[in-house]
Coordinates of C-alpha atoms and ligand atoms in Angstrom, one line a residue:
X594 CA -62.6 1.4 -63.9
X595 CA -64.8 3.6 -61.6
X596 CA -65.9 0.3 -60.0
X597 CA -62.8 -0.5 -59.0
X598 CA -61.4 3.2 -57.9
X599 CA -64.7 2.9 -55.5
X600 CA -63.4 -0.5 -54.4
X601 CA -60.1 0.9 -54.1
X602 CA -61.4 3.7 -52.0
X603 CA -63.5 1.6 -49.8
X604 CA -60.4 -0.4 -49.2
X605 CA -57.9 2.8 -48.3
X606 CA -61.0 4.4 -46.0
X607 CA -61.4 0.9 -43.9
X608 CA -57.5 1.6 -43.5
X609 CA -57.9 5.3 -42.9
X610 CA -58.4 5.1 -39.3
X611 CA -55.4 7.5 -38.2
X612 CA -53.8 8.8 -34.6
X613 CA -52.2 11.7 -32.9
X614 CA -48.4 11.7 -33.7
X615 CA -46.0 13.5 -32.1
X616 CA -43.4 15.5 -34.2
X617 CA -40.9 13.6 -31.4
X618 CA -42.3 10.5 -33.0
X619 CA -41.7 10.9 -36.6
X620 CA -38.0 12.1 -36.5
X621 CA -37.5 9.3 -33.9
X622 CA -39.1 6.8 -36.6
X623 CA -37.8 8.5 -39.8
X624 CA -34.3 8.5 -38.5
X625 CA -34.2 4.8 -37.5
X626 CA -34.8 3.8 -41.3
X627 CA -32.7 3.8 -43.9
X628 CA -34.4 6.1 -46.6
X629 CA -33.4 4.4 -50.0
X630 CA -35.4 6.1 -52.9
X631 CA -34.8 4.0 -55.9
X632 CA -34.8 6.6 -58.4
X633 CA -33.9 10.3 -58.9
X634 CA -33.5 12.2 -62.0
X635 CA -30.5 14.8 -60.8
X636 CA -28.3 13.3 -62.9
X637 CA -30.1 15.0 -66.4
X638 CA -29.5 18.2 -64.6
X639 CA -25.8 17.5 -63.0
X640 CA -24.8 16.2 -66.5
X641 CA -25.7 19.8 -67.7
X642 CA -23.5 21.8 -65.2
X643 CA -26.3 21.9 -62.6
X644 CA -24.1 21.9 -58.9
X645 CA -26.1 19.5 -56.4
X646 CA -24.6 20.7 -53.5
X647 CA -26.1 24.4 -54.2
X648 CA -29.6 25.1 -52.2
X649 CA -31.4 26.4 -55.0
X650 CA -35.2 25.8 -55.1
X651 CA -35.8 25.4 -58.9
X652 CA -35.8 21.5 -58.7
X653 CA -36.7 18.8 -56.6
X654 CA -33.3 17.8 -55.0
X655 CA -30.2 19.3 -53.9
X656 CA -27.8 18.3 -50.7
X657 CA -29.5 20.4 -48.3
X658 CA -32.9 19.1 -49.0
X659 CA -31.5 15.5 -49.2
X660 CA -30.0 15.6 -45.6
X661 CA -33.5 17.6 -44.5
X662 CA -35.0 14.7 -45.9
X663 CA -32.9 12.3 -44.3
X664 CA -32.6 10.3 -47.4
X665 CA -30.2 7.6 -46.5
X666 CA -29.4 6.0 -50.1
X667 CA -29.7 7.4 -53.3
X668 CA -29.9 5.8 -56.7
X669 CA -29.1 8.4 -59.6
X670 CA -30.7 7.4 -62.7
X671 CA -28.5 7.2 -65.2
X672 CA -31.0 7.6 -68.0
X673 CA -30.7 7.4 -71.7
X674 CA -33.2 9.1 -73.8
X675 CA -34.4 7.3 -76.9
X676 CA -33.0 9.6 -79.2
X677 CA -29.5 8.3 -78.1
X678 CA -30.7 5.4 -80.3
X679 CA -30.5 7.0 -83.6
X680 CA -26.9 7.0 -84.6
X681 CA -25.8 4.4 -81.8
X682 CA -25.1 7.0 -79.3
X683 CA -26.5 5.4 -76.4
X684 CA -23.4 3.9 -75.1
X685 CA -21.5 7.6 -75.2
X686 CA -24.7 8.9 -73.2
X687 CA -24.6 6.0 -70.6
X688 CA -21.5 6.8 -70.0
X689 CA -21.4 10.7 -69.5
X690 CA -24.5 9.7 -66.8
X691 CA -22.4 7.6 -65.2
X692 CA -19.7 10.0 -65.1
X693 CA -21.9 12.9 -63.2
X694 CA -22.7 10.8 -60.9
X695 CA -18.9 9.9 -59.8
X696 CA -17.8 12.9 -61.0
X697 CA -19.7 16.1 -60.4
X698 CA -22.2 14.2 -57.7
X699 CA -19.6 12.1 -55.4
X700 CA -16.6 13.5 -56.3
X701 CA -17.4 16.8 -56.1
X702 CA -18.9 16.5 -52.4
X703 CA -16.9 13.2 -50.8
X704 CA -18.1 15.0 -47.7
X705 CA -21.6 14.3 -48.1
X706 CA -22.2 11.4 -50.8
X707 CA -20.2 7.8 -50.8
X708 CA -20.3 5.3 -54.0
X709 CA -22.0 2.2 -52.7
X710 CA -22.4 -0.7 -55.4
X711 CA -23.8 -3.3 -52.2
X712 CA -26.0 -3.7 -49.5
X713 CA -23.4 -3.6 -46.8
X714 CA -21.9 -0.2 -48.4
X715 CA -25.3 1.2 -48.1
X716 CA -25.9 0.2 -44.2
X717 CA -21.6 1.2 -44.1
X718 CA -22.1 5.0 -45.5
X719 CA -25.0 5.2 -43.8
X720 CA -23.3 4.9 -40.2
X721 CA -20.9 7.1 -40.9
X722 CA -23.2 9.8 -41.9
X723 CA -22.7 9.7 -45.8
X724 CA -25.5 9.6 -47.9
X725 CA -24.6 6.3 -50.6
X726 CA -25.0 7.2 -53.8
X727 CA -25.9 4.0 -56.4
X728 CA -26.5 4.0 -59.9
X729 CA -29.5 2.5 -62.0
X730 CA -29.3 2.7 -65.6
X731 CA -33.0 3.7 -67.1
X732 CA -33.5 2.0 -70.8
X733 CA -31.8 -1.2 -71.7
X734 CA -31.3 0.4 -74.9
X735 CA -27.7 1.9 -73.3
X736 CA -26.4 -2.2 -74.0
X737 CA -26.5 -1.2 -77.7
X738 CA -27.5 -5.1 -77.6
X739 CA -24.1 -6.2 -76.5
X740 CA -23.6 -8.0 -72.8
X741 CA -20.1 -6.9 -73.3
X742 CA -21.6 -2.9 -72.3
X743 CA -23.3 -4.5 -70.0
X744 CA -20.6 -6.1 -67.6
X745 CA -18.8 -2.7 -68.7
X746 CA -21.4 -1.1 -66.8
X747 CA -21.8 -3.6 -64.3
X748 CA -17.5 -2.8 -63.1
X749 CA -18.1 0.7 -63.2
X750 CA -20.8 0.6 -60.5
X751 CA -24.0 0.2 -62.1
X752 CA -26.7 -1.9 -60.0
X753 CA -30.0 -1.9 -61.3
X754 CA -31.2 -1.7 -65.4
X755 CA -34.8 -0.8 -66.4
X756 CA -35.5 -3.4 -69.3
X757 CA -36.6 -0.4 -71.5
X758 CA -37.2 3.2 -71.2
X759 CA -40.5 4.2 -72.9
X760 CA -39.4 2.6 -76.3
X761 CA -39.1 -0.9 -77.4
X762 CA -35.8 -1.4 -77.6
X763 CA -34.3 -4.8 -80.0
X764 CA -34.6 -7.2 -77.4
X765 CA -37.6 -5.9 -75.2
X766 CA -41.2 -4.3 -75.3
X767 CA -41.7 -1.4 -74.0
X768 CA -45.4 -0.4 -72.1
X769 CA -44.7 3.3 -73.4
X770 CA -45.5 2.4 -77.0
X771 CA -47.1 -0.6 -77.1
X772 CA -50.0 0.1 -78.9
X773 CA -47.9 2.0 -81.7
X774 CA -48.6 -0.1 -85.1
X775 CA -45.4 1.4 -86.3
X776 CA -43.3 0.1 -83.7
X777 CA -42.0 -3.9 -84.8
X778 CA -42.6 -5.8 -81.0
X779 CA -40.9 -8.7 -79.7
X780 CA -44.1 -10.0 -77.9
X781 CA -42.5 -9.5 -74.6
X782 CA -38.7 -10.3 -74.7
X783 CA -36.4 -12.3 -77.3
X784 CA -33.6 -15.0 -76.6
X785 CA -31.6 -12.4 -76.7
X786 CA -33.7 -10.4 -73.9
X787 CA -33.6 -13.5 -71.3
X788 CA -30.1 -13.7 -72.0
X789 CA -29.8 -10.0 -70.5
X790 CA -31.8 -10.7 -67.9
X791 CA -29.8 -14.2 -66.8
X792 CA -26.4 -12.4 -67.5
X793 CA -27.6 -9.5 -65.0
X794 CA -28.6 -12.4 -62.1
X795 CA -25.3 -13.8 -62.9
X796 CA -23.1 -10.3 -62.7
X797 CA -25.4 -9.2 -59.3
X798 CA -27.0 -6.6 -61.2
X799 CA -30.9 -5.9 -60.2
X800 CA -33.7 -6.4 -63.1
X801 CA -35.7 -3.2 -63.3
X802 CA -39.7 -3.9 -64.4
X803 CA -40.2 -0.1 -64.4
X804 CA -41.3 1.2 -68.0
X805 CA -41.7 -2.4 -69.9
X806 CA -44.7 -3.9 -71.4
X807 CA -46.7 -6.3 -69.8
X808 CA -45.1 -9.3 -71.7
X809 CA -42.0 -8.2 -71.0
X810 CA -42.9 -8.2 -67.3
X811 CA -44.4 -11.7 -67.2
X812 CA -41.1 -12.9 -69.2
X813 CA -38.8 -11.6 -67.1
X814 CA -40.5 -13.0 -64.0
X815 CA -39.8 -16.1 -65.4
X816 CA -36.3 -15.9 -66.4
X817 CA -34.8 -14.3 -63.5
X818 CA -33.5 -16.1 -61.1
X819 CA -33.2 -13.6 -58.5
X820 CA -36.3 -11.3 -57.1
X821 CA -36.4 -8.2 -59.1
X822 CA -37.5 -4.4 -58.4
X823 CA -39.9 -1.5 -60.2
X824 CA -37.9 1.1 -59.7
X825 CA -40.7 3.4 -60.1
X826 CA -43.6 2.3 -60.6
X827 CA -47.1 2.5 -59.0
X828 CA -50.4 0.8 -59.2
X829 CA -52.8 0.2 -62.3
X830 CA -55.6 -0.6 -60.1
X831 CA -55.6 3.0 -58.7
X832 CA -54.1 4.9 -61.7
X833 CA -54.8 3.8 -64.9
X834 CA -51.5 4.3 -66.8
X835 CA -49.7 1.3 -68.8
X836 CA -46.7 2.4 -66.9
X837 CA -48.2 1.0 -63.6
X838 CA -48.1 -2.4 -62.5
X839 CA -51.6 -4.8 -62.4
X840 CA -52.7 -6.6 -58.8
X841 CA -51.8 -9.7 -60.4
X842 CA -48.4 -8.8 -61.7
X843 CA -47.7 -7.1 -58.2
X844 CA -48.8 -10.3 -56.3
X845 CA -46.7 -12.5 -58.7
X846 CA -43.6 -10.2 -58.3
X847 CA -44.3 -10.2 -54.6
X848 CA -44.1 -14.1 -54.4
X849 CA -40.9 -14.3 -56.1
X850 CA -39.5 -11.0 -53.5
X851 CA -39.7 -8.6 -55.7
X852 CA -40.3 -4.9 -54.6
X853 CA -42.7 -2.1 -56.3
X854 CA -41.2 1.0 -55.6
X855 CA -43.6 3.8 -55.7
X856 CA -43.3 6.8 -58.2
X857 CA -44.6 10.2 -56.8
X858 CA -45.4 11.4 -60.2
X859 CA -48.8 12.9 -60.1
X860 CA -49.8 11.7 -63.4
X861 CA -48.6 8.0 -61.9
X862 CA -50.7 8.2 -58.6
X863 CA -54.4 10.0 -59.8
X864 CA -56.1 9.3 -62.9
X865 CA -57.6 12.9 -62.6
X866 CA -53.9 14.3 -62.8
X867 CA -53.3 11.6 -65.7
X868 CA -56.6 12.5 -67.4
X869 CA -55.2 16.7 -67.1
X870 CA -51.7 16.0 -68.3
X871 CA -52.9 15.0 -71.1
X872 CA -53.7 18.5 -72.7
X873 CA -50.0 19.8 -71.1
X874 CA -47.7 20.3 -74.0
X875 CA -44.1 20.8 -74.1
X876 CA -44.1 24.6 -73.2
X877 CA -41.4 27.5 -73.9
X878 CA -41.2 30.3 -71.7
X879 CA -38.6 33.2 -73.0
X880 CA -36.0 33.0 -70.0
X881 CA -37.0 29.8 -68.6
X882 CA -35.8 26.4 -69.0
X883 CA -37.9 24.0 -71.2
X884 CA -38.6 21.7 -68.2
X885 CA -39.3 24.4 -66.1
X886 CA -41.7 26.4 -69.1
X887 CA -43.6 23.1 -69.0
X888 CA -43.5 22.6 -65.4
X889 CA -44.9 26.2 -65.3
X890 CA -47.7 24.6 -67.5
X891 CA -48.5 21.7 -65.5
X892 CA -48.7 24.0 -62.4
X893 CA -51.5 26.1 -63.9
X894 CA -53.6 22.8 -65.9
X895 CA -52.9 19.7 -63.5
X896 CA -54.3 19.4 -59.8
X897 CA -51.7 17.6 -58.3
X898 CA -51.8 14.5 -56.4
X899 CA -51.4 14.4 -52.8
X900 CA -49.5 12.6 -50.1
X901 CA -52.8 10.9 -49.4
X902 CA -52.4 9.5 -52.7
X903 CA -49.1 8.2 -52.4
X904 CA -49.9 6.5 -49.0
X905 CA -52.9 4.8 -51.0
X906 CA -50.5 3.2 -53.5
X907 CA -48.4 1.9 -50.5
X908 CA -51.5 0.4 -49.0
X909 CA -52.9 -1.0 -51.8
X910 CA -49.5 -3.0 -52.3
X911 CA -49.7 -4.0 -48.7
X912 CA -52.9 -4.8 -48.6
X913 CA -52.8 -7.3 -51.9
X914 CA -48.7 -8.4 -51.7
X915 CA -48.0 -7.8 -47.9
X916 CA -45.5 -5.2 -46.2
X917 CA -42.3 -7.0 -47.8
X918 CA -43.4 -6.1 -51.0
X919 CA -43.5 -1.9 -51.0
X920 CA -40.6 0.8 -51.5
X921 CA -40.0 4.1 -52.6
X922 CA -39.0 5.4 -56.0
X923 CA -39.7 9.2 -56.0
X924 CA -39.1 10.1 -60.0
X925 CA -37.7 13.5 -58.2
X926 CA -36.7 15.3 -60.6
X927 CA -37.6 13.4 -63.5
X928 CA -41.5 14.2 -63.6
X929 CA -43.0 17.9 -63.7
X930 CA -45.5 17.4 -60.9
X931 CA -45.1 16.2 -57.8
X932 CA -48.0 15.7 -55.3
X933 CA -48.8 18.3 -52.5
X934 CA -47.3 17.3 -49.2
X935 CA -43.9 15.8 -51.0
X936 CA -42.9 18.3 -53.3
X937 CA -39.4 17.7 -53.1
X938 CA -37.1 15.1 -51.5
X939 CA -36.5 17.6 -48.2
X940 CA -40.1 16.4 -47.6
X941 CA -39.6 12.6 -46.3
X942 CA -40.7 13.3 -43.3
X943 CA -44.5 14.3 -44.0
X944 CA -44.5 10.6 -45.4
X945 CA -43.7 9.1 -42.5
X946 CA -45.8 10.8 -40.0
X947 CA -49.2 9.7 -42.6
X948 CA -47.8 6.4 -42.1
X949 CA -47.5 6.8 -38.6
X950 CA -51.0 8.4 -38.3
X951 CA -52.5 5.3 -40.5
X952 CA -50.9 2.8 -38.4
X953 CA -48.3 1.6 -40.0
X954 CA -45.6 0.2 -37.0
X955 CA -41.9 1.2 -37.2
X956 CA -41.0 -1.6 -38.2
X957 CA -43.3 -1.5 -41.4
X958 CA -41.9 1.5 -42.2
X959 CA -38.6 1.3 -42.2
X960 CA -38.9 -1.9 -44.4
X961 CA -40.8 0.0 -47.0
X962 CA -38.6 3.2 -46.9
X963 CA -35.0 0.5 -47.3
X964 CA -35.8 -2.7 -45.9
X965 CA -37.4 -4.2 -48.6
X966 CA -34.8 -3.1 -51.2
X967 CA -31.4 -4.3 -49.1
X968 CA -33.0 -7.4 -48.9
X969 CA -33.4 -7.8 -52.9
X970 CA -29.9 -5.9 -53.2
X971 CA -28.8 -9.1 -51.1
X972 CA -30.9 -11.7 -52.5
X973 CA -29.3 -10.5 -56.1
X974 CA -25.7 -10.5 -54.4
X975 CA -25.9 -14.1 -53.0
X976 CA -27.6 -15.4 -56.7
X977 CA -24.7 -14.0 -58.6
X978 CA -22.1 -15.8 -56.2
X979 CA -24.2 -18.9 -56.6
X980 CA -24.3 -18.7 -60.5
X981 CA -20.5 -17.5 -60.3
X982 CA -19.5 -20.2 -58.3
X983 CA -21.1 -22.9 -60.2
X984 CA -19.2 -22.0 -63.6
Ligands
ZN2082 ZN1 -38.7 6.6 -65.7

């Protein structure tokens, strides 16, 4: 592994050559995009009474910090926790996440958020100033194994799925606990598992890599018919963690269109952050908030990554699967560190003067910051009209 960090960093320092940017520059840049970050972790807060539209600074993301960032598109996870799975819950819990979203997210502040469930919504909402809110679901396990939940979900707005969350669900492996004896695996995914993956092609619904085993990766490449997104994911070759994706499985996903959206997690972009979360526990803090006791703990144990490092994982997945293939999926709010430089989504910006500084043209960026992810959004639309159309 240190070989290859060393190879990695040769790489990023032959890239590093930078220039003067002027702050002109970046908001000229950073406003002509379309800022779609493919996955933010409000919702587990909203869902809990939390008001969005408050400018509180005990989280990473609130209204005011989203317009500061000039984040264009949103997608909400909608995520189910695994313990939703014992006692079939995970149905009831899909569907109070999907409610915070419309209701205490977009209906609460029309003014500032639009639902958008299609490309053309996004780049719509966007004109007039909106920010367009989308829904991914996180942990295929919210199905309860029925494609009836799933076209449920599908009417009621929902556009992207994650395959798993960090367990194996019935139907697919998960990367979180692969190596868990006790778990039964599917080696990858079952019938039934392609069958969810060909019903989503056929309802327009994106297939989410993020979180699944490698198997289930390299099966799902192959079943889909439509190009396919990681949500949130980064790159194994520079962060050692099951939950980021190989150079080959990037350069295989890039082929088919696919787009690796990277997570900002710190544990996610540095193995020396990785290697230090290890020893964080879940804390509690009299007062505090367990997320925000533990937090507290990661602060004090874990050096945070950087924006450096973030910008490394984008070049690496230029560099090996080309411009078209890179996006953002911050994890905001759903990870307890984020790296120095981007510590919240107000922060945006910062990203795209590094960018600018490295190099990368206007035009690169705004494909990686929304680009890249209306194409797939469309490239998903037009399959399910062409599987709809052929029934
Ligand atoms: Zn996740």
């Amino acid at each position: 592994m240190r070989i290859i960090c060393a190879a990695a960093a040769l790489i990023s320092m032959a890239f590093a050559q930078t220039r003067s940017v002027s702050d002109a520059e970046v908001k000229r840049v950073h406003s002509s995009a379309i800022l779609i970050d493919t996955h933010n972790d409000i919702t587990s807060r909203t869902v809990e009474g939390y008001d969005i539209g408050e400018a509180k600074h005990d989280g990473h993301t609130n209204v005011t910090a989203l317009k500061e960032g000039g984040v264009g598109a949103q997608f909400f996870a909608v995520y189910v926790s695994a313990e939703y799975v014992n006692g079939n819950h995970s149905a009831n819990r899909t569907l109070q996440m999907i409610d915070t979203v419309r209701h205490d997210i977009v209906g609460r502040y029309p003014k500032d958020f639009e639902l958008a469930t299609t490309a053309d919504d996004i780049e719509r909402i966007h004109r007039e100033g909106k920010i367009a809110a989308l829904m991914g679901i996180e942990g295929g396990h919210a199905i309860e194994d029925s494609l009836r939940l799933l076209r449920d979900y599908y009417a009621l707005g929902i556009r992207y799925m994650t395959l798993t969350h960090s367990n194996t669900n019935n139907w697919a492996d998960s990367s979180g606990d692969i190596n868990d004896p006790k778990i039964q695996h599917h080696n990858g995914l079952t019938d039934f598992g392609k069958g969810v993956v060909r019903e989503m092609n056929r309802l327009g619904m994106m297939v989410d890599i993020s979180h699944v085993a490698d198997k289930t990766f390299w099966d799902a490449l192959a079943v889909s018919s439509a190009p396919m997104i990681a949500s949130h994911s980064s790159c194994r070759a520079l962060a050692n963690v099951p939950r980021n994706m190989t150079d080959d499985m990037i350069v295989a996903f890039a082929k088919k269109g696919g787009v690796v959206q990277v997570n900002f997690n710190c544990g996610f972009l540095s193995e020396k952050s990785a290697e230090a979360g290890k020893n964080v526990k879940p804390s509690t803090i009299p007062g505090m908030r367990g997320e925000d006791a533990t937090a507290a703990e990661y602060k004090k144990k874990v050096p945070p990554a950087t924006l450096a490092d973030v910008v490394s994982h984008i070049d690496h997945i230029v560099k090996i699967a080309g411009v078209n293939a890179a996006g953002i999926g911050s994890d905001f709010d759903g990870v307890f560190c984020t790296p120095t430089g981007l510590e919240d989504v107000s922060k945006f910006p910062n990203l795209t003067r590094v960018l600018l500084e490295k190099g990368y043209s206007a035009d690169d960026i705004r494909k990686i910051y929304g680009g890249n992810t209306l194409r797939v959004m469309r490239a998903v639309e037009a399959e399910a009209k062409k599987e709809q159309a052929l029934k």
